[in-house]
Coordinates of C-alpha atoms in Angstrom, one line a residue:
Chain A
M1 CA -19.3 -6.0 -22.3
G2 CA -20.9 -9.3 -23.1
I3 CA -17.9 -10.0 -25.1
P4 CA -15.6 -13.1 -24.7
T5 CA -12.3 -10.6 -22.8
L6 CA -8.7 -11.6 -21.8
G7 CA -6.6 -9.8 -19.7
A8 CA -2.6 -9.6 -19.9
A9 CA -0.2 -9.1 -17.5
G10 CA 2.5 -9.3 -16.1
D11 CA 4.2 -12.4 -15.0
N12 CA 5.0 -10.8 -11.2
V13 CA 1.1 -10.1 -11.3
V14 CA -0.9 -12.5 -13.5
R15 CA -0.7 -15.1 -10.3
Y16 CA -2.2 -13.1 -8.6
A17 CA -5.0 -11.4 -10.9
V18 CA -6.0 -15.2 -11.0
G19 CA -6.2 -16.1 -7.3
Y20 CA -9.8 -16.2 -5.3
N21 CA -9.7 -12.3 -4.4
F22 CA -9.5 -11.4 -8.0
Q23 CA -11.5 -14.2 -9.4
Y24 CA -15.2 -14.2 -7.8
T25 CA -14.5 -9.6 -7.0
N26 CA -16.0 -9.0 -10.0
G27 CA -18.4 -12.0 -9.7
M28 CA -17.2 -13.4 -13.4
P29 CA -14.5 -15.6 -13.0
I30 CA -11.7 -14.0 -15.8
R31 CA -8.9 -15.7 -18.3
Y32 CA -5.4 -14.3 -18.3
I33 CA -2.4 -14.3 -19.5
G34 CA 0.9 -14.1 -18.7
I35 CA 3.6 -12.1 -20.1
P36 CA 7.0 -12.2 -19.9
F37 CA 8.1 -9.5 -16.9
P38 CA 8.9 -6.8 -17.3
V39 CA 7.3 -4.6 -19.9
A40 CA 8.2 -1.7 -20.0
G41 CA 10.9 0.0 -20.6
Q42 CA 12.0 -2.9 -23.2
P43 CA 12.3 -2.4 -27.0
R44 CA 10.2 -3.2 -29.2
E45 CA 12.5 -6.8 -30.2
V46 CA 12.2 -7.7 -26.9
L47 CA 8.3 -7.8 -26.8
H48 CA 8.9 -8.8 -30.3
S49 CA 9.8 -12.1 -29.1
Y50 CA 7.2 -11.6 -25.7
V51 CA 4.6 -12.6 -28.6
F52 CA 6.4 -14.6 -31.2
D53 CA 8.4 -16.7 -29.4
R54 CA 8.2 -16.6 -25.3
N55 CA 5.6 -18.9 -24.2
D56 CA 2.7 -17.8 -21.8
T57 CA 3.8 -18.0 -17.7
L58 CA 0.4 -19.3 -16.7
S59 CA -0.1 -22.1 -19.1
G60 CA 3.2 -22.7 -20.3
K61 CA 1.2 -22.5 -24.4
P62 CA 2.9 -20.5 -27.4
M63 CA 1.7 -16.8 -26.4
M64 CA -0.7 -16.0 -28.8
K65 CA -1.9 -20.3 -29.0
A66 CA -2.6 -19.0 -25.8
V67 CA -4.4 -16.2 -26.6
V68 CA -6.9 -18.0 -29.1
D69 CA -7.4 -20.7 -27.1
A70 CA -8.4 -18.9 -24.3
L71 CA -11.5 -16.5 -26.8
T72 CA -12.8 -19.6 -28.4
A73 CA -11.9 -22.6 -25.3
P74 CA -15.2 -23.7 -24.1
P75 CA -16.0 -22.8 -20.1
T76 CA -14.4 -25.2 -18.0
P77 CA -15.9 -26.9 -14.9
E78 CA -15.4 -24.4 -12.6
E79 CA -15.9 -21.3 -14.6
K80 CA -19.7 -22.4 -15.2
I81 CA -20.3 -22.0 -10.9
S82 CA -22.4 -19.5 -10.2
G83 CA -23.7 -19.0 -6.4
Q84 CA -21.3 -17.2 -3.6
P85 CA -17.7 -18.2 -3.8
P86 CA -16.1 -20.0 -0.6
E87 CA -14.0 -17.0 0.4
A88 CA -17.4 -15.5 1.1
K89 CA -18.0 -17.8 4.4
A90 CA -18.8 -15.8 7.0
E91 CA -15.7 -15.4 9.9
P92 CA -16.8 -16.6 13.5
R93 CA -16.3 -14.1 16.4
F94 CA -14.1 -16.3 18.3
L95 CA -11.3 -18.5 17.3
A96 CA -11.1 -22.4 18.2
P97 CA -10.1 -22.2 21.9
D98 CA -6.3 -23.3 22.7
T99 CA -3.6 -22.3 24.7
A100 CA -1.7 -19.3 24.6
D101 CA 1.5 -20.7 22.9
N102 CA -0.2 -22.3 19.8
L103 CA -2.6 -19.5 19.8
Q104 CA 0.3 -16.8 19.5
Q105 CA 1.2 -19.2 16.6
L106 CA -2.1 -19.7 14.6
F107 CA -2.2 -15.6 14.1
K108 CA 1.3 -15.3 12.4
D109 CA 0.5 -18.4 10.7
K110 CA -2.6 -16.8 9.4
D111 CA 0.5 -13.7 8.5
W112 CA -2.3 -12.0 10.9
T113 CA 0.7 -9.8 12.9
D114 CA 4.1 -8.4 12.3
Y115 CA 5.9 -11.0 13.0
N116 CA 6.5 -9.2 16.6
P117 CA 4.3 -11.1 19.3
I118 CA 1.0 -9.6 20.4
I119 CA -1.3 -9.2 23.2
L120 CA -4.2 -11.8 22.5
P121 CA -7.5 -10.7 22.5
T122 CA -9.2 -12.2 24.6
E123 CA -13.5 -11.2 25.3
E124 CA -12.4 -9.6 27.9
K125 CA -9.9 -7.1 27.1
V126 CA -11.4 -6.6 23.7
K127 CA -14.7 -5.2 26.1
E128 CA -12.2 -2.9 28.2
M129 CA -11.1 -1.9 25.0
L130 CA -13.9 -0.8 23.9
K131 CA -14.7 1.6 27.1
G132 CA -12.3 3.8 25.7
T133 CA -15.1 4.8 22.8
S134 CA -19.2 5.9 23.4
Q135 CA -19.5 4.0 19.4
P136 CA -21.7 0.9 19.0
P137 CA -19.2 -2.5 18.6
D138 CA -20.6 -3.1 15.6
K139 CA -20.9 0.2 13.7
V140 CA -18.9 0.0 10.7
V141 CA -15.7 2.9 10.9
K142 CA -15.4 2.0 6.9
V143 CA -15.8 -1.0 4.4
I144 CA -13.0 -1.9 2.4
S145 CA -13.5 -3.0 -0.9
W146 CA -10.1 -4.4 -2.3
P147 CA -8.9 -6.9 -2.8
G148 CA -11.7 -9.3 -3.5
G149 CA -14.9 -8.5 -1.6
N150 CA -16.3 -5.6 0.5
R151 CA -15.0 -5.9 4.6
S152 CA -16.4 -4.1 7.5
L153 CA -14.3 -2.8 9.7
T154 CA -16.3 -2.6 12.4
V155 CA -16.0 -0.6 16.2
E156 CA -15.1 -4.1 17.7
K157 CA -13.0 -5.5 15.2
V158 CA -10.9 -2.5 15.3
A159 CA -10.3 -2.9 19.4
V160 CA -9.1 -6.7 18.6
C161 CA -6.1 -5.1 16.9
A162 CA -5.8 -2.6 19.1
V163 CA -5.7 -5.0 22.1
M164 CA -3.3 -7.3 19.6
A165 CA -0.6 -4.0 19.1
G166 CA -0.9 -3.3 23.1
A167 CA -3.0 -0.6 22.6
K168 CA -4.6 1.0 26.0
P169 CA -8.5 2.0 26.3
K170 CA -8.1 6.1 26.2
Q171 CA -5.5 5.5 23.2
F172 CA -9.0 4.4 21.2
P173 CA -10.8 7.1 19.6
L174 CA -7.4 8.0 17.4
I175 CA -7.4 4.6 16.9
L176 CA -10.4 4.8 15.4
A177 CA -10.0 7.6 13.6
V178 CA -6.9 5.7 12.0
A179 CA -8.9 2.9 10.8
M180 CA -10.7 5.1 8.3
S181 CA -8.1 5.6 6.5
V182 CA -7.3 1.3 6.7
P183 CA -5.3 -0.5 4.9
F184 CA -2.2 1.0 3.9
G185 CA -0.7 1.4 1.2
N186 CA -0.8 -1.8 -1.6
S187 CA 0.8 -2.0 -4.7
T188 CA 4.3 -3.6 -6.9
S189 CA 6.2 0.1 -5.9
S190 CA 6.9 0.3 -2.3
M191 CA 3.6 2.4 -1.0
A192 CA 3.5 3.2 2.7
N193 CA 1.5 5.6 4.3
M194 CA 2.1 8.2 7.5
I195 CA 0.3 9.1 9.9
L196 CA 0.5 12.0 11.4
V197 CA -1.6 14.1 14.7
N198 CA -2.1 17.2 15.7
G199 CA -4.3 18.8 18.3
P200 CA -5.0 18.9 21.9
I201 CA -5.2 14.5 22.2
R202 CA -1.0 14.7 21.1
N203 CA -0.5 16.0 24.7
E204 CA -3.5 14.3 26.0
L205 CA -2.2 11.0 24.6
E206 CA 1.4 12.0 26.0
M207 CA 3.0 10.7 22.7
N208 CA 5.9 12.2 20.6
Y209 CA 6.9 15.0 19.2
R210 CA 9.8 16.1 20.5
L211 CA 13.1 14.6 20.6
N212 CA 13.3 11.6 18.8
V213 CA 9.4 11.8 17.3
M214 CA 10.4 9.0 14.2
G215 CA 12.4 7.0 16.3
P216 CA 11.2 4.0 19.2
H217 CA 10.8 6.1 22.0
N218 CA 7.0 6.4 22.8
E219 CA 4.0 4.0 23.5
V220 CA 1.3 5.7 21.3
N221 CA 3.7 6.4 18.5
S222 CA 4.8 3.0 18.4
V223 CA 1.0 1.5 19.3
V224 CA -1.0 3.3 17.4
G225 CA 1.4 3.0 14.3
R226 CA 1.9 -0.3 14.7
C227 CA -2.7 -1.0 15.0
Y228 CA -2.3 0.3 11.3
T229 CA -0.4 -2.6 10.2
L230 CA -2.1 -5.5 12.1
M231 CA -5.5 -3.5 10.8
S232 CA -4.2 -3.5 7.4
K233 CA -3.9 -6.9 7.7
T234 CA -6.4 -8.2 9.3
A235 CA -9.0 -6.3 8.0
G236 CA -7.3 -5.3 4.3
N237 CA -6.8 -9.3 4.3
L238 CA -3.2 -8.0 3.1
H239 CA -1.1 -11.2 2.8
S240 CA 2.4 -11.0 0.4
G241 CA 2.1 -13.5 -2.1
K242 CA -1.3 -13.6 -2.8
T243 CA -3.2 -9.9 -1.9
T244 CA 0.3 -8.0 -1.7
F245 CA 3.2 -8.3 -4.7
S246 CA 5.5 -5.0 -3.5
G247 CA 8.8 -5.7 -5.1
L248 CA 10.8 -4.3 -2.4
G249 CA 8.2 -3.6 0.0
S250 CA 8.9 -1.7 2.9
N251 CA 10.2 -1.2 6.5
I252 CA 7.6 1.9 7.1
Q253 CA 4.6 -0.4 7.2
Y254 CA 6.1 -1.3 10.4
N255 CA 4.6 1.6 12.2
N256 CA 3.6 3.7 9.1
L257 CA 5.6 7.0 10.1
C258 CA 3.2 7.6 13.3
I259 CA 4.2 11.2 14.8
A260 CA 2.3 14.1 16.0
E261 CA 3.6 17.9 15.5
N262 CA 5.0 20.2 17.5
E263 CA 3.1 22.7 17.4
E264 CA 4.0 23.8 20.6
A265 CA 7.5 25.2 19.2
L266 CA 5.9 26.6 15.9
P267 CA 7.8 30.4 14.9
A268 CA 5.5 32.4 15.3
G269 CA 3.1 32.8 12.4
W270 CA 3.4 29.0 11.0
E271 CA 0.7 27.6 11.8
P272 CA -0.4 23.8 12.7
T273 CA -0.6 21.2 9.7
H274 CA -4.2 20.2 10.4
V275 CA -5.4 24.0 10.6
L276 CA -3.7 25.0 7.4
K277 CA -6.2 22.2 6.4
G278 CA -9.1 24.6 7.7
F279 CA -9.7 22.8 11.0
K280 CA -10.0 24.3 14.3
A281 CA -5.9 24.3 16.2
T282 CA -8.8 23.0 18.9
E283 CA -9.5 20.0 17.0
S284 CA -7.8 17.0 17.2
V285 CA -7.0 15.1 13.7
V286 CA -5.4 12.4 12.5
A287 CA -4.6 12.3 9.1
V288 CA -2.9 9.3 6.7
G289 CA -1.4 10.1 4.0
T290 CA 0.3 8.2 1.3
G291 CA 4.1 8.2 -0.6
W292 CA 7.3 5.5 -0.4
S293 CA 10.4 7.4 1.0
Y294 CA 12.3 9.7 3.2
I295 CA 15.4 11.5 2.9
S296 CA 17.4 12.5 5.7
S297 CA 18.9 15.9 5.6
V298 CA 22.1 13.6 7.9
G299 CA 23.8 17.4 8.8
E300 CA 22.6 20.9 10.6
V301 CA 22.0 23.7 9.1
Q302 CA 24.9 25.6 7.0
L303 CA 25.4 29.0 6.8
K304 CA 27.0 29.2 3.8
Y305 CA 24.5 27.2 1.8
P306 CA 20.7 28.4 2.6
V307 CA 18.3 25.7 4.2
Q308 CA 15.9 25.9 1.5
N309 CA 18.2 25.7 -1.5
L310 CA 19.8 22.4 0.0
I311 CA 15.9 21.5 0.9
R312 CA 15.4 22.4 -2.7
D313 CA 18.0 19.7 -4.3
Y314 CA 16.8 16.9 -2.4
M315 CA 13.2 17.4 -4.1
R316 CA 14.8 17.1 -7.1
S317 CA 14.4 13.9 -6.4
L318 CA 10.8 13.1 -5.5
T319 CA 8.5 12.1 -8.2
G320 CA 6.1 15.0 -7.7
M321 CA 3.5 13.7 -6.7
G322 CA 3.7 14.7 -2.9
A323 CA 5.6 15.8 -0.8
T324 CA 6.2 17.0 3.2
V325 CA 8.9 18.2 3.9
I326 CA 9.4 17.7 8.2
V327 CA 11.3 20.2 9.8
T328 CA 12.6 20.2 13.4
P329 CA 11.7 23.7 15.4
E330 CA 14.9 25.0 14.9
T331 CA 15.1 24.5 11.6
A332 CA 11.8 26.2 11.3
G333 CA 13.2 29.2 13.5
L334 CA 15.9 29.9 10.8
L335 CA 14.1 30.0 8.1
R336 CA 11.2 31.9 9.2
D337 CA 14.0 34.2 10.6
A338 CA 17.2 34.1 9.1
Q339 CA 15.4 33.5 5.4
G340 CA 12.3 34.8 5.4
F341 CA 10.0 32.3 5.0
K342 CA 7.0 34.2 7.9
T343 CA 4.3 31.5 7.0
K344 CA 4.7 27.3 5.6
R345 CA 2.6 29.1 3.0
D346 CA 5.8 31.1 1.8
L347 CA 8.4 27.8 2.0
S348 CA 6.1 25.5 0.0
A349 CA 5.6 28.2 -2.8
W350 CA 9.3 29.0 -2.5
L351 CA 9.9 24.8 -2.9
A352 CA 6.5 24.4 -5.4
N353 CA 8.4 27.3 -7.7
N354 CA 11.9 26.3 -7.1
V355 CA 11.9 22.7 -7.6
E356 CA 12.9 21.5 -10.8
K357 CA 13.9 18.7 -12.5
T358 CA 14.4 17.3 -16.7
I359 CA 11.0 15.9 -17.7
G360 CA 12.8 13.0 -18.8
S361 CA 13.4 12.1 -15.2
Y362 CA 10.0 12.9 -14.1
W363 CA 8.1 10.6 -16.7
G364 CA 11.3 8.6 -16.7
N365 CA 9.4 7.1 -13.4
G366 CA 6.8 4.3 -13.8
V367 CA 4.4 5.1 -11.0
I368 CA 3.9 8.9 -12.8
S369 CA 4.5 7.2 -16.2
T370 CA 1.0 5.0 -15.6
M371 CA -0.7 7.0 -13.7
N372 CA -0.4 10.1 -16.1
T373 CA 0.0 9.1 -20.0
S374 CA -3.7 8.3 -20.6
M375 CA -4.1 11.6 -20.0
A376 CA -1.3 13.2 -21.6
L377 CA -2.4 11.2 -24.3
Q378 CA -5.5 13.4 -24.3
G379 CA -4.2 16.6 -24.5
M380 CA -4.6 17.5 -21.0
E381 CA -2.0 19.9 -20.0
P382 CA 0.4 20.3 -19.4
L383 CA 0.9 16.5 -19.2
A384 CA 0.8 16.9 -23.3
S385 CA 3.2 19.2 -23.7
Q386 CA 5.9 17.2 -21.3
L387 CA 5.4 14.2 -23.5
K388 CA 6.5 15.6 -26.4
A389 CA 9.0 18.2 -24.8
D390 CA 13.1 17.7 -25.3
P391 CA 12.9 15.2 -22.4
E392 CA 16.2 17.4 -20.7
T393 CA 13.5 20.4 -20.8
M394 CA 13.2 21.4 -17.3
M395 CA 9.6 21.8 -15.2
K396 CA 8.6 22.7 -11.9
P397 CA 7.0 18.8 -10.6
F398 CA 5.2 20.5 -7.8
Q399 CA 2.1 22.7 -7.9
A400 CA 2.3 24.5 -3.6
G401 CA 0.0 22.7 -2.2
Q402 CA 1.2 19.9 -3.4
V403 CA 3.9 20.6 -0.9
N404 CA 3.5 20.6 3.2
I405 CA 6.1 22.1 5.7
V406 CA 5.4 19.8 9.3
V407 CA 7.6 20.7 11.9
A408 CA 8.6 17.8 14.6
G409 CA 11.1 16.7 16.5
Q410 CA 14.0 19.3 19.1
G411 CA 17.6 20.4 19.4
Q412 CA 19.2 20.1 15.8
T413 CA 19.1 21.6 13.2
T414 CA 17.5 18.5 11.6
W415 CA 15.3 17.8 8.6
F416 CA 13.4 15.2 6.3
V417 CA 12.6 15.3 2.7
T418 CA 8.9 12.9 2.6
D419 CA 7.1 12.2 -0.4
F420 CA 4.1 11.7 1.2
G421 CA 1.1 13.4 1.0
V422 CA -1.1 15.0 4.0
G423 CA -4.6 13.1 4.0
R424 CA -7.4 14.9 4.2
G425 CA -7.8 14.4 8.3
T426 CA -10.4 12.9 10.7
R427 CA -11.7 14.5 13.8
V428 CA -10.6 12.1 16.7
D429 CA -13.6 13.6 19.6
N430 CA -15.7 12.0 16.1
W431 CA -14.3 8.6 17.7
R432 CA -14.8 9.1 21.5
Chain B
M1 CA 46.1 -32.2 39.3
K2 CA 45.2 -30.2 36.5
R3 CA 43.1 -31.7 34.1
K4 CA 40.8 -33.1 37.3
H5 CA 39.7 -29.8 38.6
L6 CA 39.2 -28.5 34.7
I7 CA 36.6 -32.3 34.4
I8 CA 35.0 -31.4 37.7
S9 CA 35.0 -27.5 37.0
L10 CA 33.3 -29.0 33.3
L11 CA 30.6 -30.5 35.4
L12 CA 29.8 -28.1 38.4
L13 CA 28.4 -25.7 34.9
V14 CA 26.9 -28.4 33.7
A15 CA 25.2 -28.6 36.8
A16 CA 24.0 -25.3 37.8
A17 CA 22.9 -25.4 33.6
A18 CA 20.5 -27.6 34.6
A19 CA 19.7 -25.9 37.9
Y20 CA 19.9 -22.3 36.2
T21 CA 17.2 -24.3 33.6
G22 CA 14.3 -25.6 36.5
L23 CA 12.8 -27.6 34.1
S24 CA 13.8 -31.1 32.8
P25 CA 13.7 -31.0 29.0
D26 CA 10.4 -34.1 30.0
Q27 CA 8.7 -31.2 32.6
T28 CA 9.0 -28.6 29.5
Q29 CA 6.8 -31.1 27.8
L30 CA 4.5 -31.9 30.7
Q31 CA 4.3 -27.3 30.9
A32 CA 3.0 -26.9 27.9
A33 CA 0.2 -29.6 27.9
D34 CA -0.1 -27.6 30.9
Q35 CA -1.4 -24.6 29.8
P36 CA -4.7 -23.6 29.8
K37 CA -6.9 -23.0 26.8
I38 CA -8.3 -19.6 26.1
T39 CA -11.0 -18.0 23.6
V40 CA -9.9 -15.2 22.1
M41 CA -11.5 -13.1 19.2
N42 CA -10.9 -13.4 15.5
P43 CA -9.7 -10.4 13.7
A44 CA -10.8 -11.4 10.5
V45 CA -13.2 -9.9 8.6
T46 CA -15.9 -11.2 6.1
S47 CA -15.6 -10.5 2.5
K48 CA -19.3 -10.0 1.3
M49 CA -18.7 -10.8 -2.4
A50 CA -21.1 -10.8 -5.9
D51 CA -22.7 -14.0 -6.6
R52 CA -20.1 -16.0 -8.8
E53 CA -21.6 -15.7 -13.0
P54 CA -20.5 -18.3 -14.7
L55 CA -18.2 -17.5 -17.5
G56 CA -20.2 -16.3 -20.7
P57 CA -19.7 -18.4 -23.6
R58 CA -16.4 -18.3 -26.3
L59 CA -15.8 -18.0 -30.0
D60 CA -15.6 -21.0 -32.1
N61 CA -12.9 -19.4 -33.9
L62 CA -11.5 -16.2 -34.6
E63 CA -11.3 -16.1 -38.6
G64 CA -13.8 -12.4 -39.5
K65 CA -13.9 -11.6 -36.0
T66 CA -12.8 -8.2 -34.9
I67 CA -10.8 -8.2 -31.2
Y68 CA -10.4 -4.6 -29.6
M69 CA -6.7 -4.5 -27.9
V70 CA -7.1 -1.8 -25.0
D71 CA -4.7 -0.4 -23.5
I72 CA -4.8 0.7 -20.2
S73 CA -1.9 2.7 -20.0
W74 CA 0.4 0.7 -17.1
G75 CA 4.0 1.5 -17.4
G76 CA 3.8 4.7 -19.5
P77 CA 3.1 5.3 -23.3
D78 CA 5.8 2.5 -24.6
A79 CA 4.6 -0.8 -23.0
A80 CA 0.9 -2.0 -24.3
R81 CA 0.7 -0.4 -27.1
V82 CA 3.9 -2.2 -28.9
V83 CA 2.7 -5.0 -27.4
F84 CA -1.1 -5.6 -29.0
E85 CA 1.5 -4.1 -32.4
E86 CA 3.1 -6.9 -32.4
M87 CA -0.3 -9.4 -31.1
T88 CA -1.5 -7.5 -34.3
A89 CA 1.8 -9.1 -37.2
W90 CA 1.4 -11.9 -35.4
F91 CA -2.5 -12.2 -36.5
A92 CA -2.2 -10.4 -40.1
Q93 CA 0.7 -13.6 -40.4
N94 CA -1.4 -16.3 -39.3
I95 CA -5.0 -15.2 -39.0
P96 CA -5.3 -13.0 -42.1
T97 CA -9.1 -12.3 -41.4
V98 CA -8.8 -11.2 -38.0
K99 CA -9.0 -7.0 -37.6
T100 CA -8.2 -6.2 -34.3
V101 CA -8.4 -2.7 -33.4
I102 CA -6.1 -0.9 -30.9
K103 CA -7.3 1.8 -28.3
R104 CA -6.1 3.1 -25.5
K105 CA -8.9 3.9 -22.3
A106 CA -9.6 6.9 -21.1
G107 CA -7.9 8.1 -17.5
M108 CA -5.8 6.1 -15.2
Y109 CA -5.9 2.3 -15.6
S110 CA -7.9 1.7 -13.2
Q111 CA -10.6 4.7 -13.9
D112 CA -13.7 2.9 -15.6
D113 CA -13.9 4.1 -19.1
P114 CA -17.8 3.6 -20.5
P115 CA -18.1 4.6 -24.0
L116 CA -14.9 2.1 -24.9
W117 CA -17.3 -0.9 -23.2
K118 CA -20.0 0.1 -25.2
E119 CA -18.1 1.2 -28.3
I120 CA -16.2 -2.5 -28.2
A121 CA -19.7 -4.7 -27.5
A122 CA -20.8 -3.0 -30.6
N123 CA -18.4 -3.4 -32.8
G124 CA -16.2 -6.0 -31.5
D125 CA -16.1 -9.9 -30.7
A126 CA -13.7 -10.4 -28.5
A127 CA -11.0 -8.1 -26.6
I128 CA -8.1 -7.8 -25.0
I129 CA -7.2 -6.0 -21.7
G130 CA -3.7 -4.6 -20.2
V131 CA -0.6 -5.1 -20.1
S132 CA -1.0 -4.3 -16.0
G133 CA 2.7 -4.9 -14.2

């Protein structure tokens, strides 16, 4: 804008904002003040005290003196520096030689792992992994632009992570397809991801989509999910306290809900998820979606309370930004044969039309409020009307297109309700 | 007699434990030092960063200046806005010649808003943007 500008951030994130990653992202240092946290949800008298009585949490000065100084104090010598920041220094292709034990420790010290032992990525092992694809090692799979700088995730770097995770070359095309969605969710909330695999690749790699599909009982489900974490932390440059700042974090980020759909057990008329997204049934597709949480049905379906009603009840606790309901084939069969949902879309539409929550509950969620307030105040419907309405008014938080149904597992009439979306999907064959 | 048996048993137990490890502490340290060095590939990716630009000049003082306060709507409609209203009240009491203009940025917090930046550049002397958290 060409005028002195000051960023104001809560104390929970302001030190990340002034960290090196953010300082140089836009080419110019940014001055910040740190406001005591929390801000949202506080009554006016507390926010009044923040401004009049409290100190800037960065400089320690009285808040408004810090504001005045930030807009008037001349640039410091450090703020006058120009050119490339030291963090732009090229990463060497190889690390300095060391013993295996020391290298295992180095990878932990660098926060490049999930703190479980890794397979050390020797050149030989990486070369072997690269045999799993015809793609050149220097091909860029994705450019990751946040936080700080642009980082080109190449086929070779993905292979390094695949070796670290314990993958085999035949699994590499799937991992490359997953790499297009790196890094995982990074937010002060507990954002996470779900990796969903459809098509022939499930059987080709012997992924688990039956018993214990969401548990630690299959090498491919485990390794591919783990590799997504390792790629996120290395290429994504995600380090707790420096570039990630989730209040609670998420245990889901150890494996990222890496599952496959039990397409073979779909009831008649229920199509695989990737087909509903526009792919052919014969195509192998991986979709990475974003969400936060999942809730188990705990028990099996009961005759006295139709299963869709219980799913509806559970979905009332979701934010309303998206949902994926994961049901066993047996649950799907009951939904189709006993409850009349001839297709997944029928069920999605019914849930979108029957899940209700109060407007107060919907807007009471900070993520909804942060994302939608500006649009509501600018008149976008139905958000604008919702913001003005009685908080006890009921509303429907979902549209049918936001509610995905996935069939997985086997052997019990159980299910999960999740707030994960299903990503657009990537063809695995593109990465062979 | 029983005590003697107990002592012998304990000694045997210690000896068995030592035999199980197979190595004395000195030998273990030696083995670690003898580990061959290997070379592995670096998983970290080079960050391509924009050239750093020096910070622009600051104002001499705020007397008579117009300060835009841009609400990015983080945390809903009543978070940053109230903070900026309180800052406005502080200026009214302490530097009354300052004019403040509170604006809400279009779109979500991370979306660009060029018309607003243009307005601020044309009419403002300084800006405060926030409050994230």
